[in-house]
Amino acid sequence: MKKLILSLLALSLTAPTLQAGELHKVMGKREGRTNHSFMYEEKDCKTCHQGAPKGPASEAACIECHGSYDEVAASSADKTPNPHDAPHWGADVPCTVCHSEHQPAKVLCNDCHQFAFPNFSK
Amino acid sequence: MDENIKQSRRAFLKGGLALSAMGLAPAALASTPDNSIQWDETFEVIVVGSGLAGTCAAIRAKENGAQNTIIIEKMPVLGGTSAISGLNFSVVNSHLQQAQGISDSAEQFAEDISKAGGYQNHRHLTVKMAETTTRVLPWAIERGCRFHDKLKSLGGHSVPRTLYPVNGGGQGILRPLRAFYTDKLSGEIRRRVKFDKLHMNAQGEVIGIQVREQYFFDPNLGNDDRENTTGVVKHYRATKGVVMAVGGYSRDVEFRAMEFPNIRDYIPTTTHRGATAGALKSLVAAGAQTVHLSLMRFAFDIPTEDLQWGALVDPQSGNRFLSEKNDRQTVAEAICNIMDRNGGRFPLNIYDQDGIDNFHDKQRLHLALEEGMMVKYDSIDALAAAEGIALPGLKATLSRYNDDAQRGKDSQFGKDMAALKHVSVKRAPFYAIKARPKFNYTQGGVLINENAQVIARDTAKPIKGLYACGEATGGLFGRIRLTACSCPDAFAFGVIAGEQAAKA
């Protein structure tokens, strides 16, 4: 785990605007995000599926590597609108509400709005 | 002895005596249910739902002595539809009305609501809500809610009485109240805890709920309530009461198709993703009386009043199909009918610069342009091509429309174009916006009394231990909800539900 965190940290240092990866096949029929390739290479499901491999992943793993909601919101503060700090909820929307690892992802905001988020990987 | 076993035993003895006295036992007593439940946790008050009504209920329960109160929310995001609503708050005798010398009363407010709702409301509930707004506003402000220093004068309201929150409902009202509940009152909110059903004792009183913790709502399921099997079953006991603040069912495509067969799955909704009918069904299963379930309310991306400044056309034919100067329900229902015939394609509102200049809500107009819902074009040909409208039909339609505008009378649908300053669709640039009737609110729900207690279908009496507030309830608004009134309802009956549950 520590090795993974350190390698991701190194990766994020070289890519300050690291964005969610595109979907691509990783194991058999399963798809995953390109920026999580190193976890698939090591067959490490438990990094995200901390409870059980077949149960849904929670945000604890996201936060562990990417930072708290407030930190993520601060990192996108220059965006208008800030996808991680909407006036409706503040920085209080769990990551998996929008970001999906194994399926196409969908922005919660666009249930009602039609924002363009060019960095969002669908 | 376990309280439930004790109660079951008492019911059995009572049933036995009745049997010996009458020679016949009612079926309900003869089949006393086994209510021995292994409770995982016990609370005084359990509030189901984290929207405005639920948040108010939880705060008031705690403020009235029910310290062991909890809010559960099935979604990962808090606030339900309240978080994404404008939450315009209509209040009787607010500080702003008093400052401006505006005379108002609960009866006057209730009359406005009744009139809008075709007088199909339970008027005593309407009056109760209206009069409660007076004390709730200062209470809300004291707990951090922020409102602009102006009153809105809105259609259907006989006097200006509507406050509106700073930066919208989520930021101006709900987040401050939530912070007050969690920080000042040390209140607990649990996410991803789905309410499944009510637990009742042999007397038909609500004593707790069954939930699933670690529940993951799936917006892709046809019916999440039935098909989603995630989560671990738990049993929460409520010693004082359960408050159902579960919102409406506008997004439940399966349920609404049964209630409104012509509302297809492509008709959008303004509510949050979790506005399903599961909790309503559980209330019905527990014997709650329902009212007005088959009443819907629509909203558009631009205000209904601004539809009148242009032509509404079916893209398949290029033809108009009703007067654009109509109430929202009539327009929405006509659109649903047209879409049934054109393969599900949204009609479009078409304006020229004159129409746009007459919009009464410039803020919504700019938002629509900014977000790309409304698009600007140099010519009708370009507009028709981009929006997929049959050009020959559209040209014929606008030719007739513009002639009518000049004469002041709509020869097709009777729109009073003289009153609309003879505005036509002639002068470039032109604008188009899809007319999407968004399923916005459900007037129906469970019936409550003035104490927010849920009424039983079989006895017409309150179900002990069970309260409901907000959009989960029905009857207060009648056939259609007057604008800017869902917020005062959530505030008023949320506060009442919390107070009453704490007193139980």
XYZ file of C-alpha atoms in Angstrom:
626
model
C 0.000 0.000 0.000
C 2.740 2.463 0.966
C 4.560 1.698 -2.277
C 1.389 2.389 -4.247
C 0.785 5.657 -2.473
C 4.367 6.774 -3.036
C 4.293 5.901 -6.718
C 0.988 7.697 -7.155
C 2.379 10.665 -5.284
C 5.339 10.751 -7.653
C 2.950 10.528 -10.560
C 0.820 13.377 -9.272
C 3.903 15.543 -8.718
C 4.819 15.248 -12.377
C 1.230 15.750 -13.521
C -0.318 18.489 -11.352
C -3.629 18.371 -13.231
C -3.949 14.617 -13.066
C -7.337 13.638 -14.405
C -9.399 10.485 -14.258
C -8.287 7.994 -16.869
C -10.189 6.616 -19.798
C -11.906 3.253 -19.651
C -9.980 0.374 -21.164
C -9.904 -3.400 -20.772
C -7.762 -4.485 -17.857
C -8.635 -8.057 -16.891
C -10.725 -10.249 -19.148
C -13.963 -8.372 -19.834
C -13.481 -5.967 -16.961
C -12.704 -2.355 -17.760
C -10.795 0.061 -15.583
C -9.302 3.540 -15.693
C -5.944 4.086 -17.350
C -4.618 6.134 -14.445
C -5.178 3.105 -12.215
C -3.250 0.738 -14.520
C -0.565 0.032 -11.966
C -3.145 -1.477 -9.616
C -4.481 -3.792 -12.283
C -0.960 -4.840 -13.221
C -0.481 -5.925 -9.629
C -3.983 -7.479 -9.469
C -4.600 -5.415 -6.380
C -8.403 -5.163 -6.068
C -8.210 -4.506 -2.351
C -6.774 -1.028 -2.792
C -10.272 0.221 -3.615
C -12.470 -2.712 -2.620
C -11.404 -2.556 0.980
C -14.357 -4.418 2.421
C -14.776 -7.278 -0.006
C -13.664 -7.775 -3.599
C -17.195 -8.074 -4.923
C -18.677 -5.292 -2.840
C -18.786 -1.703 -4.045
C -15.761 0.465 -3.412
C -16.211 3.377 -1.055
C -14.522 6.761 -1.052
C -12.011 5.886 1.649
C -9.579 4.625 -0.960
C -10.082 7.650 -3.226
C -9.403 9.987 -0.331
C -6.340 8.052 0.735
C -4.604 8.667 -2.584
C -6.226 11.795 -4.010
C -6.825 13.793 -0.845
C -9.869 14.924 1.127
C -12.927 16.489 -0.469
C -11.689 19.915 0.612
C -8.258 19.299 -0.884
C -9.699 18.081 -4.172
C -12.058 21.074 -4.246
C -9.112 23.401 -3.664
C -7.184 21.785 -6.511
C -9.985 22.616 -8.962
C -10.823 26.027 -7.503
C -9.748 27.742 -10.722
C -12.481 25.968 -12.708
C -15.847 27.620 -13.322
C -17.939 26.005 -12.108
C -15.825 24.091 -9.615
C -17.042 20.508 -10.070
C -15.861 19.569 -6.594
C -17.499 22.437 -4.723
C -21.029 23.048 -5.965
C -23.157 25.594 -4.074
C -25.809 22.927 -3.551
C -23.619 20.617 -1.465
C -20.276 22.270 -0.957
C -17.261 19.974 -0.952
C -19.397 17.111 0.301
C -20.150 14.851 -2.661
C -18.586 11.369 -2.478
C -16.256 10.640 -5.400
C -18.165 7.679 -6.784
C -21.283 9.768 -7.320
C -19.619 10.990 -10.525
C -16.443 8.956 -11.000
C -17.022 5.331 -11.903
C -14.201 2.827 -12.262
C -15.682 -0.067 -14.212
C -18.561 1.603 -16.069
C -19.091 4.829 -18.007
C -19.192 7.792 -15.645
C -21.764 10.576 -15.489
C -21.522 14.029 -13.927
C -24.149 14.587 -11.231
C -24.355 18.307 -12.089
C -25.601 17.496 -15.558
C -28.729 15.836 -14.280
C -29.963 19.434 -14.397
C -27.255 21.613 -15.952
C -25.337 21.253 -19.198
C -21.843 22.079 -18.043
C -18.883 21.182 -20.174
C -16.187 19.497 -18.110
C -13.490 18.771 -20.700
C -11.262 16.968 -18.211
C -13.963 14.576 -17.063
C -13.469 11.059 -18.405
C -16.757 9.422 -19.297
C -39.499 -9.007 29.293
C -39.084 -7.650 25.778
C -41.544 -4.818 25.187
C -42.782 -6.422 22.008
C -43.296 -9.802 23.629
C -45.135 -8.074 26.458
C -47.386 -6.281 24.005
C -48.019 -9.429 22.007
C -48.891 -11.283 25.195
C -51.329 -8.557 26.229
C -52.949 -8.668 22.818
C -53.254 -12.446 23.044
C -54.948 -12.311 26.443
C -57.269 -9.583 25.266
C -58.074 -11.555 22.149
C -58.777 -14.644 24.221
C -61.211 -12.806 26.454
C -62.974 -11.336 23.461
C -63.233 -14.795 21.971
C -64.851 -16.275 25.058
C -67.221 -13.327 25.396
C -68.320 -13.082 21.785
C -67.671 -16.543 20.430
C -65.770 -14.992 17.554
C -62.404 -13.244 17.309
C -61.542 -10.583 14.739
C -59.031 -11.833 12.191
C -56.467 -9.251 13.254
C -56.446 -10.505 16.830
C -56.612 -14.142 15.821
C -53.408 -13.733 13.838
C -51.316 -11.633 16.180
C -47.996 -11.119 14.418
C -44.766 -12.103 16.057
C -42.981 -8.841 16.658
C -39.927 -10.079 18.498
C -37.246 -7.969 16.860
C -33.562 -8.018 17.644
C -32.839 -4.293 17.595
C -29.410 -3.280 16.397
C -29.774 0.244 17.748
C -32.289 2.338 19.628
C -33.091 6.005 19.092
C -35.759 8.330 20.366
C -36.558 9.882 16.993
C -35.525 8.574 13.585
C -35.807 11.019 10.687
C -35.811 9.384 7.266
C -34.474 11.775 4.621
C -31.970 14.631 4.734
C -33.826 17.301 2.753
C -35.208 20.506 4.235
C -38.201 18.902 5.957
C -36.097 16.150 7.517
C -33.381 18.534 8.644
C -35.933 20.825 10.314
C -37.615 17.851 11.981
C -34.336 16.569 13.395
C -33.320 19.983 14.711
C -36.679 20.568 16.387
C -36.747 17.060 17.856
C -33.403 17.698 19.504
C -34.357 21.201 20.577
C -37.448 19.739 22.237
C -35.647 17.161 24.306
C -35.235 14.138 22.031
C -31.465 14.126 22.281
C -31.058 10.710 20.732
C -32.233 11.702 17.257
C -30.765 10.548 13.963
C -31.168 11.409 10.275
C -30.699 8.575 7.805
C -30.217 9.172 4.083
C -30.132 6.456 1.421
C -28.104 8.569 -1.014
C -24.388 9.329 -0.768
C -25.225 13.021 -1.272
C -27.248 14.892 1.343
C -30.170 17.212 0.849
C -32.388 15.429 -1.661
C -34.232 17.722 -4.032
C -34.079 20.566 -1.494
C -30.337 20.897 -2.096
C -30.868 21.661 -5.775
C -34.016 23.782 -5.388
C -34.362 27.537 -5.314
C -36.255 27.176 -2.012
C -38.187 30.390 -2.445
C -39.807 30.837 0.958
C -43.290 32.345 1.116
C -43.926 33.705 4.611
C -46.887 35.428 6.269
C -46.048 38.601 8.231
C -42.313 38.413 7.706
C -40.064 41.235 8.842
C -39.917 42.348 5.198
C -43.694 42.477 4.817
C -43.918 44.474 8.021
C -41.157 46.846 6.912
C -42.968 47.443 3.616
C -46.365 47.810 5.253
C -47.798 44.781 3.448
C -50.907 43.371 5.064
C -51.114 39.579 4.899
C -52.594 36.670 6.846
C -52.530 32.901 7.037
C -56.081 32.823 5.690
C -55.096 34.973 2.730
C -52.078 32.809 1.963
C -54.184 29.658 2.299
C -56.768 31.151 -0.037
C -54.102 31.788 -2.692
C -52.950 28.171 -2.419
C -56.517 26.860 -2.505
C -57.341 28.919 -5.564
C -54.265 27.683 -7.438
C -55.081 24.107 -6.445
C -58.678 24.234 -7.630
C -59.913 24.169 -4.016
C -59.069 20.453 -3.871
C -56.878 20.877 -0.801
C -57.397 19.892 2.806
C -57.748 23.497 3.845
C -56.992 23.034 7.541
C -53.557 21.702 6.583
C -53.022 24.641 4.271
C -53.914 27.147 6.971
C -51.706 25.350 9.504
C -48.743 25.557 7.140
C -49.411 29.199 6.334
C -49.650 30.326 9.943
C -46.573 28.332 10.978
C -44.371 30.162 8.454
C -44.583 33.270 10.633
C -42.652 31.715 13.509
C -40.390 29.547 11.375
C -38.698 32.410 9.500
C -37.020 34.031 12.538
C -36.201 30.536 13.808
C -34.482 29.722 10.502
C -32.560 32.995 10.423
C -31.348 32.442 13.986
C -29.962 29.079 12.858
C -27.963 30.493 9.992
C -30.292 30.719 6.990
C -29.670 33.776 4.832
C -32.245 35.568 2.709
C -32.111 38.545 0.406
C -33.599 41.770 1.719
C -36.362 41.835 -0.900
C -39.673 40.128 -1.407
C -40.556 38.439 -4.664
C -43.965 39.117 -6.119
C -44.951 35.858 -7.775
C -47.870 34.708 -9.879
C -50.810 33.386 -7.875
C -49.810 35.243 -4.707
C -52.165 38.102 -3.886
C -49.412 40.093 -2.142
C -45.603 39.997 -2.174
C -44.590 37.458 0.475
C -41.755 35.378 -0.929
C -38.228 35.579 0.430
C -35.425 33.953 -1.492
C -32.177 32.579 -0.122
C -28.737 33.997 -0.788
C -26.956 31.825 -3.380
C -29.835 29.386 -3.737
C -31.547 26.938 -1.445
C -28.677 24.524 -0.960
C -26.194 27.161 0.100
C -28.480 29.719 1.715
C -30.763 27.427 3.711
C -29.960 23.744 3.788
C -26.223 23.812 4.413
C -26.489 26.306 7.318
C -29.253 24.240 8.920
C -27.263 21.055 8.483
C -24.196 22.688 10.004
C -26.327 23.866 12.923
C -27.658 20.337 13.459
C -24.295 18.581 13.255
C -22.051 21.210 14.861
C -24.209 23.006 17.433
C -26.526 20.144 18.339
C -24.076 17.277 17.707
C -26.686 15.622 15.529
C -25.837 12.526 13.534
C -26.524 11.974 9.830
C -25.897 8.560 8.305
C -25.504 8.209 4.575
C -26.109 5.160 2.463
C -28.640 3.883 4.967
C -31.772 2.894 3.105
C -35.141 2.777 4.811
C -36.896 -0.442 3.764
C -39.970 -0.795 5.950
C -41.689 0.206 9.156
C -41.849 -2.061 12.173
C -45.194 -2.036 13.947
C -46.414 -3.704 17.091
C -49.645 -5.657 17.511
C -51.571 -2.438 18.144
C -50.474 -1.027 14.792
C -48.088 1.465 16.354
C -44.770 2.256 14.720
C -41.901 1.129 16.936
C -38.980 1.262 14.519
C -37.712 0.672 11.013
C -35.805 -1.881 9.004
C -32.891 -0.429 7.047
C -29.894 -1.492 5.021
C -26.546 0.014 5.875
C -23.787 0.333 3.253
C -26.460 0.635 0.610
C -25.370 1.844 -2.840
C -28.114 3.500 -4.868
C -27.906 2.621 -8.567
C -29.440 5.208 -10.917
C -29.194 2.758 -13.821
C -31.700 0.281 -12.394
C -35.260 0.355 -13.659
C -36.469 0.151 -10.076
C -33.735 0.648 -7.524
C -36.080 0.015 -4.593
C -36.817 -3.515 -5.778
C -33.759 -4.522 -7.783
C -30.964 -3.127 -5.646
C -29.843 -5.776 -3.153
C -26.818 -4.014 -1.674
C -26.462 -3.340 2.015
C -26.699 -5.151 5.328
C -30.098 -5.419 7.025
C -30.389 -3.673 10.397
C -33.258 -2.887 12.749
C -33.464 0.562 14.323
C -35.839 1.065 17.224
C -37.581 4.406 17.702
C -38.965 4.995 21.184
C -40.719 8.265 20.366
C -41.339 8.312 16.657
C -40.317 7.891 13.047
C -40.490 10.980 10.827
C -40.849 10.206 7.133
C -39.302 13.128 5.251
C -38.660 11.078 2.144
C -39.688 13.473 -0.610
C -41.704 12.761 -3.740
C -41.518 10.188 -6.511
C -41.029 12.250 -9.661
C -37.996 10.310 -10.812
C -39.566 6.892 -10.397
C -40.205 6.183 -14.072
C -41.860 2.838 -13.360
C -44.226 4.145 -10.686
C -45.125 7.340 -12.473
C -45.869 5.432 -15.680
C -48.532 3.538 -13.751
C -50.013 6.736 -12.323
C -49.562 8.808 -15.502
C -49.480 6.498 -18.535
C -48.737 9.323 -20.964
C -45.650 10.517 -19.095
C -42.987 8.520 -20.906
C -39.523 7.692 -19.690
C -38.038 10.463 -21.826
C -39.873 13.165 -19.880
C -37.174 14.674 -17.647
C -37.449 15.582 -14.002
C -35.941 18.321 -11.877
C -35.603 16.186 -8.776
C -32.558 14.445 -7.391
C -31.792 10.918 -8.517
C -33.196 9.206 -5.474
C -36.782 10.514 -5.713
C -38.363 7.065 -5.959
C -41.637 5.666 -4.676
C -40.175 2.964 -2.428
C -40.768 4.763 0.851
C -44.287 5.715 -0.207
C -45.009 2.063 -0.946
C -43.713 1.096 2.492
C -46.017 3.664 4.062
C -48.939 2.260 2.092
C -47.988 -1.260 3.178
C -48.094 -0.028 6.769
C -51.662 1.150 6.251
C -51.200 4.857 5.582
C -53.940 6.766 3.788
C -52.826 8.355 0.539
C -54.217 11.412 -1.212
C -53.811 12.991 -4.660
C -51.231 10.476 -5.902
C -52.190 11.057 -9.501
C -51.377 14.749 -9.608
C -48.259 16.040 -11.291
C -46.603 19.391 -11.696
C -44.294 20.496 -14.475
C -41.599 23.121 -14.849
C -39.701 24.394 -17.875
C -36.144 25.556 -18.403
C -37.510 29.077 -18.770
C -40.437 30.550 -16.827
C -43.892 29.603 -18.047
C -44.755 33.291 -18.385
C -42.051 33.708 -21.015
C -43.330 30.954 -23.297
C -45.890 33.407 -24.644
C -43.295 35.592 -26.400
C -42.583 33.051 -29.117
C -43.889 30.172 -31.200
C -43.900 26.600 -29.888
C -43.463 24.150 -32.765
C -43.349 20.412 -33.310
C -40.040 19.675 -35.071
C -41.558 16.871 -37.131
C -44.047 19.126 -38.906
C -42.886 22.646 -38.109
C -46.414 23.333 -36.843
C -47.652 24.989 -33.689
C -50.113 22.996 -31.589
C -51.508 25.323 -28.914
C -51.480 28.872 -27.650
C -48.156 29.486 -25.923
C -49.970 31.764 -23.476
C -51.294 28.963 -21.307
C -50.693 27.577 -17.843
C -47.778 25.207 -17.395
C -49.923 22.099 -17.031
C -51.810 22.644 -20.270
C -48.601 23.316 -22.188
C -46.818 20.343 -20.624
C -49.646 17.922 -21.319
C -49.908 19.091 -24.930
C -46.164 18.538 -25.307
C -46.426 15.012 -23.893
C -49.165 14.278 -26.429
C -47.172 15.679 -29.343
C -44.114 13.692 -28.312
C -46.214 10.544 -28.260
C -46.931 11.210 -31.934
C -43.542 12.431 -33.150
C -41.371 9.655 -31.768
C -40.370 11.414 -28.578
C -38.880 14.606 -30.003
C -39.124 17.737 -27.879
C -40.955 20.699 -29.423
C -39.058 23.960 -29.547
C -39.801 27.481 -28.410
C -38.705 29.878 -31.133
C -38.187 33.584 -30.507
C -36.806 36.549 -32.344
C -34.979 39.435 -30.685
C -38.255 41.229 -29.902
C -39.553 38.217 -28.006
C -36.301 37.855 -26.092
C -36.311 41.536 -25.167
C -39.701 41.034 -23.508
C -38.657 38.176 -21.232
C -39.661 38.979 -17.681
C -36.993 36.801 -16.056
C -33.723 37.942 -17.572
C -31.716 35.912 -15.069
C -33.184 32.605 -16.231
C -32.807 33.763 -19.843
C -29.098 34.455 -19.463
C -28.625 31.167 -17.649
C -30.314 29.296 -20.488
C -28.084 30.985 -23.071
C -24.964 30.558 -20.973
C -25.513 26.855 -20.386
C -26.432 26.234 -24.001
C -30.038 25.232 -23.442
C -31.089 28.182 -25.588
C -29.159 28.782 -28.797
C -28.904 31.892 -30.957
C -29.066 31.773 -34.783
C -28.650 34.317 -37.577
C -31.480 32.948 -39.681
C -34.525 30.723 -39.556
C -32.888 28.386 -42.071
C -29.861 27.923 -39.826
C -32.097 27.420 -36.801
C -34.233 24.805 -38.544
C -31.191 22.923 -39.807
C -29.432 22.862 -36.441
C -32.522 21.942 -34.419
C -33.896 19.420 -36.902
C -37.152 21.226 -37.619
C -39.026 20.661 -40.893
C -38.195 23.898 -42.690
C -41.154 24.201 -45.119
C -43.621 23.673 -42.274
C -41.769 26.085 -40.035
C -41.686 28.809 -42.666
C -45.411 28.437 -43.290
C -46.076 28.501 -39.553
C -44.051 31.641 -38.941
C -45.527 33.379 -41.964
C -49.014 32.873 -40.550
C -47.862 33.647 -37.008
C -46.285 36.935 -38.060
C -49.387 37.985 -39.988
C -51.466 37.198 -36.909
C -49.063 39.134 -34.706
C -49.494 42.188 -36.878
C -53.285 41.868 -36.695
C -53.153 41.169 -32.958
C -55.109 37.912 -32.982
C -53.848 34.350 -33.262
C -56.022 32.796 -35.967
C -55.065 29.259 -34.943
C -55.187 29.163 -31.151
C -56.564 32.506 -30.086
C -53.479 33.911 -28.377
C -54.028 37.604 -27.639
C -51.100 39.019 -29.566
C -52.243 42.595 -29.190
C -51.735 42.218 -25.439
C -48.316 40.788 -26.298
C -47.318 44.008 -28.084
C -47.729 42.357 -31.504
C -44.416 40.577 -30.938
C -43.647 38.320 -33.886
C -40.860 35.936 -34.862
C -39.444 37.965 -37.702
C -36.457 40.077 -36.710
C -33.047 38.356 -36.595
C -31.328 37.028 -34.617
C -33.515 34.052 -33.705
C -33.427 31.840 -30.634
C -34.490 28.255 -30.001
C -34.850 26.255 -26.797
C -36.263 22.770 -26.447
C -39.542 22.845 -24.571
C -38.790 20.147 -22.025
C -41.664 19.660 -19.572
C -39.808 18.628 -16.455
C -41.735 16.559 -13.937
C -41.157 18.820 -11.006
C -43.321 17.945 -8.018
C -45.829 15.361 -6.835
C -48.818 16.868 -5.024
C -49.779 13.464 -3.741
C -48.473 11.524 -0.796
C -49.647 10.276 2.568
C -52.349 12.103 4.480
C -51.320 13.806 7.716
C -53.076 15.878 10.334
C -52.067 19.248 11.726
C -49.575 17.531 14.021
C -47.846 15.882 11.040
C -49.130 12.481 12.140
C -49.777 9.972 9.361
C -53.433 8.959 9.073
C -54.337 5.261 8.862
C -56.394 4.193 5.883
C -58.597 1.758 7.808
C -59.379 3.876 10.852
C -58.935 7.467 9.625
C -57.005 8.024 12.854
C -53.312 8.832 13.368
C -50.840 5.947 13.360
C -49.056 6.270 16.692
C -45.328 6.878 16.357
C -45.486 7.807 12.667
C -45.037 11.321 11.280
C -44.485 12.696 7.779
C -43.601 16.069 6.336
C -42.646 17.780 3.097
C -43.254 16.376 -0.368
C -43.869 12.895 1.072
C -47.272 14.159 2.198
C -50.308 15.060 0.151
C -53.460 17.114 0.367
C -52.096 20.489 1.358
C -51.869 21.974 -2.142
C -54.807 20.524 -3.993
C -54.660 19.884 -7.701
C -51.426 21.778 -8.308
C -48.938 23.426 -5.999
C -48.760 27.201 -6.027
C -45.261 28.425 -6.829
C -42.811 29.119 -3.966
C -44.784 26.940 -1.539
C -42.870 23.677 -1.258
C -40.262 25.427 0.897
C -42.752 26.821 3.441
C -44.430 23.409 3.586
C -41.131 21.632 4.278
C -40.203 24.240 6.873
C -43.572 24.342 8.616
C -44.424 20.669 8.784
C -40.792 19.659 9.268
C -40.725 21.831 12.375
C -44.113 20.523 13.518
C -43.143 16.877 12.955
C -39.973 17.261 15.004
C -41.790 18.999 17.835
C -44.587 16.443 17.961
C -42.259 13.448 17.780
C -40.194 14.809 20.664
C -43.351 15.256 22.755
C -44.570 11.708 22.185
